[in-house]
C-alpha atoms as a printed R data frame, in Angstrom:
    type eleno elety resid chain resno      x       y       z
1   ATOM     1    CA   MET     A     1  0.124  -0.452  -0.093
2   ATOM     2    CA   VAL     A     2  3.114   2.319   0.972
3   ATOM     3    CA   GLU     A     3  4.645   1.781  -2.249
4   ATOM     4    CA   SER     A     4  1.557   2.133  -4.764
5   ATOM     5    CA   TYR     A     5  1.507   5.868  -2.207
6   ATOM     6    CA   VAL     A     6  4.711   6.608  -3.332
7   ATOM     7    CA   ALA     A     7  4.677   6.221  -6.964
8   ATOM     8    CA   GLU     A     8  1.737   7.911  -7.327
9   ATOM     9    CA   GLU     A     9  2.615  10.517  -5.534
10  ATOM    10    CA   ALA     A    10  5.861  10.823  -7.919
11  ATOM    11    CA   VAL     A    11  3.730  10.434 -10.988
12  ATOM    12    CA   GLU     A    12  1.941  13.402  -9.609
13  ATOM    13    CA   PHE     A    13  4.678  15.562  -9.197
14  ATOM    14    CA   CYS     A    14  6.254  13.994 -12.333
15  ATOM    15    CA   ALA     A    15  2.924  15.530 -14.211
16  ATOM    16    CA   ASP     A    16  3.124  18.281 -11.994
17  ATOM    17    CA   ASN     A    17  6.289  20.453 -13.102
18  ATOM    18    CA   LEU     A    18  7.976  17.992 -15.525
19  ATOM    19    CA   SER     A    19  5.675  19.615 -18.197
20  ATOM    20    CA   ARG     A    20  7.007  23.536 -17.820
21  ATOM    21    CA   VAL     A    21 10.619  22.498 -18.208
22  ATOM    22    CA   ASP     A    22 12.643  23.396 -21.310
23  ATOM    23    CA   PRO     A    23 14.461  19.982 -22.303
24  ATOM    24    CA   ILE     A    24 18.205  19.744 -22.304
25  ATOM    25    CA   GLY     A    25 20.563  18.779 -24.589
26  ATOM    26    CA   VAL     A    26 20.351  18.493 -28.694
27  ATOM    27    CA   PRO     A    27 20.311  22.492 -29.153
28  ATOM    28    CA   VAL     A    28 16.873  23.479 -31.637
29  ATOM    29    CA   ALA     A    29 19.105  26.653 -33.178
30  ATOM    30    CA   ARG     A    30 19.097  25.999 -36.957
31  ATOM    31    CA   ASN     A    31 20.924  28.295 -39.382
32  ATOM    32    CA   MET     A    32 17.411  29.546 -42.316
33  ATOM    33    CA   THR     A    33 18.333  30.276 -45.184
34  ATOM    34    CA   SER     A    34 16.155  34.017 -46.984
35  ATOM    35    CA   ASP     A    35 14.021  31.372 -48.820
36  ATOM    36    CA   GLY     A    36 13.526  28.969 -45.433
37  ATOM    37    CA   LEU     A    37 15.718  26.222 -46.515
38  ATOM    38    CA   GLU     A    38 18.145  24.766 -43.549
39  ATOM    39    CA   ILE     A    39 21.560  24.584 -44.064
40  ATOM    40    CA   GLU     A    40 22.612  21.588 -42.626
41  ATOM    41    CA   ARG     A    41 26.299  22.638 -40.014
42  ATOM    42    CA   PRO     A    42 27.749  19.474 -37.141
43  ATOM    43    CA   LEU     A    43 26.810  20.461 -33.956
44  ATOM    44    CA   PRO     A    44 27.909  23.213 -31.688
45  ATOM    45    CA   GLY     A    45 30.564  21.606 -28.710
46  ATOM    46    CA   GLY     A    46 31.141  18.528 -30.627
47  ATOM    47    CA   TYR     A    47 34.471  16.632 -30.761
48  ATOM    48    CA   VAL     A    48 36.905  14.111 -31.862
49  ATOM    49    CA   VAL     A    49 37.097  10.702 -29.196
50  ATOM    50    CA   ALA     A    50 40.165   7.989 -30.274
51  ATOM    51    CA   VAL     A    51 38.284   4.919 -29.547
52  ATOM    52    CA   ASP     A    52 40.754   1.657 -30.010
53  ATOM    53    CA   ARG     A    53 41.030  -1.443 -31.421
54  ATOM    54    CA   GLU     A    54 39.428  -3.377 -28.366
55  ATOM    55    CA   GLU     A    55 37.188  -1.613 -27.706
56  ATOM    56    CA   PHE     A    56 35.785  -0.818 -32.156
57  ATOM    57    CA   GLU     A    57 36.059  -4.181 -32.181
58  ATOM    58    CA   GLN     A    58 33.854  -4.904 -29.176
59  ATOM    59    CA   ALA     A    59 31.214  -2.363 -29.962
60  ATOM    60    CA   HIS     A    60 31.579  -4.395 -33.947
61  ATOM    61    CA   ARG     A    61 31.176  -7.299 -32.199
62  ATOM    62    CA   TYR     A    62 27.973  -6.058 -30.203
63  ATOM    63    CA   VAL     A    63 26.717  -4.815 -33.956
64  ATOM    64    CA   LEU     A    64 27.397  -8.360 -35.540
65  ATOM    65    CA   GLU     A    65 25.833 -10.227 -32.448
66  ATOM    66    CA   ASN     A    66 22.605  -8.348 -32.609
67  ATOM    67    CA   SER     A    67 21.621  -8.372 -36.046
68  ATOM    68    CA   SER     A    68 19.406 -10.697 -37.619
69  ATOM    69    CA   GLU     A    69 20.807 -11.459 -41.841
70  ATOM    70    CA   VAL     A    70 23.900 -12.000 -39.123
71  ATOM    71    CA   GLU     A    71 22.256 -14.748 -37.239
72  ATOM    72    CA   PRO     A    72 23.347 -17.856 -39.909
73  ATOM    73    CA   TYR     A    73 26.764 -17.176 -39.675
74  ATOM    74    CA   ILE     A    74 26.633 -16.618 -35.583
75  ATOM    75    CA   VAL     A    75 26.036 -20.817 -36.311
76  ATOM    76    CA   GLU     A    76 27.884 -21.433 -39.773
77  ATOM    77    CA   HIS     A    77 30.857 -19.466 -37.327
78  ATOM    78    CA   MET     A    78 30.148 -21.511 -34.255
79  ATOM    79    CA   ALA     A    79 29.648 -25.145 -36.274
80  ATOM    80    CA   TRP     A    80 33.150 -24.171 -37.964
81  ATOM    81    CA   LEU     A    81 34.617 -24.365 -34.928
82  ATOM    82    CA   LYS     A    82 33.478 -27.165 -33.272
83  ATOM    83    CA   VAL     A    83 34.892 -29.349 -37.093
84  ATOM    84    CA   GLN     A    84 38.422 -27.537 -37.046
85  ATOM    85    CA   TYR     A    85 38.695 -27.792 -32.604
86  ATOM    86    CA   PRO     A    86 37.133 -31.275 -31.957
87  ATOM    87    CA   ARG     A    87 37.989 -31.751 -29.121
88  ATOM    88    CA   GLN     A    88 37.214 -28.081 -27.840
89  ATOM    89    CA   GLU     A    89 33.737 -28.657 -29.288
90  ATOM    90    CA   LYS     A    90 32.075 -29.804 -25.453
91  ATOM    91    CA   SER     A    91 34.025 -27.044 -23.998
92  ATOM    92    CA   PRO     A    92 30.581 -23.875 -24.286
93  ATOM    93    CA   LYS     A    93 33.130 -21.180 -22.682
94  ATOM    94    CA   TRP     A    94 35.984 -22.318 -25.096
95  ATOM    95    CA   LEU     A    95 33.769 -22.076 -28.403
96  ATOM    96    CA   GLN     A    96 32.298 -18.662 -27.000
97  ATOM    97    CA   VAL     A    97 35.576 -16.818 -26.240
98  ATOM    98    CA   GLU     A    98 37.108 -18.209 -29.675
99  ATOM    99    CA   HIS     A    99 33.749 -16.942 -31.130
100 ATOM   100    CA   ASN     A   100 34.439 -13.657 -30.238
101 ATOM   101    CA   ARG     A   101 38.409 -13.231 -31.235
102 ATOM   102    CA   THR     A   102 38.612 -14.846 -34.487
103 ATOM   103    CA   PHE     A   103 34.063 -13.888 -35.575
104 ATOM   104    CA   ILE     A   104 35.170 -10.789 -37.391
105 ATOM   105    CA   ASP     A   105 37.491 -12.106 -39.698
106 ATOM   106    CA   TRP     A   106 35.276 -14.885 -40.620
107 ATOM   107    CA   ILE     A   107 32.746 -13.092 -41.648
108 ATOM   108    CA   HIS     A   108 34.415 -10.756 -43.885
109 ATOM   109    CA   TYR     A   109 36.303 -13.176 -45.574
110 ATOM   110    CA   LYS     A   110 33.164 -15.344 -46.056
111 ATOM   111    CA   VAL     A   111 30.627 -12.558 -47.130
112 ATOM   112    CA   ALA     A   112 34.005 -11.572 -49.584
113 ATOM   113    CA   ASP     A   113 34.502 -15.380 -51.059
114 ATOM   114    CA   GLU     A   114 30.388 -14.557 -51.224
115 ATOM   115    CA   LEU     A   115 30.355 -11.816 -53.120
116 ATOM   116    CA   ASN     A   116 32.753 -13.224 -55.278
117 ATOM   117    CA   LEU     A   117 30.805 -15.767 -56.364
118 ATOM   118    CA   LYS     A   118 28.287 -13.206 -57.229
119 ATOM   119    CA   ARG     A   119 25.768 -14.146 -54.618
120 ATOM   120    CA   ASN     A   120 23.144 -12.625 -53.761
121 ATOM   121    CA   ILE     A   121 24.386 -10.187 -50.484
122 ATOM   122    CA   SER     A   122 22.686  -7.179 -48.464
123 ATOM   123    CA   ASN     A   123 24.381  -4.144 -48.739
124 ATOM   124    CA   THR     A   124 23.534  -3.992 -44.943
125 ATOM   125    CA   LEU     A   125 25.526  -7.342 -44.043
126 ATOM   126    CA   GLU     A   126 28.794  -6.188 -46.857
127 ATOM   127    CA   TRP     A   127 29.306  -3.289 -44.991
128 ATOM   128    CA   ILE     A   128 28.831  -4.145 -41.700
129 ATOM   129    CA   ALA     A   129 31.306  -7.589 -42.559
């Protein structure tokens, strides 16, 4: 009962007070030409961030692992690892570590081979591989 009361009070507070505040974040100022067209320009205050190789590969693996087009390739790569390393086939942890270590290069060459064989590969898969 107390939790319900606290939740109700929080919702009422947010509804009453947050409706009058201005959002922060991306600036709304835009450059407009005399004919009303918008001129594209970079956001103010931007800066370049250097990402090291490990972070880049981790982000790349994340994109690959969460793409439905890549899913069949993940299954194929895991099967390939089991054939290449039959002694490790029963070790899910080893397979996952090896998959994480080798999948980016493996899919790169796999998609390149399929493109060379004139197989139908989507632009998305071609670019993320």
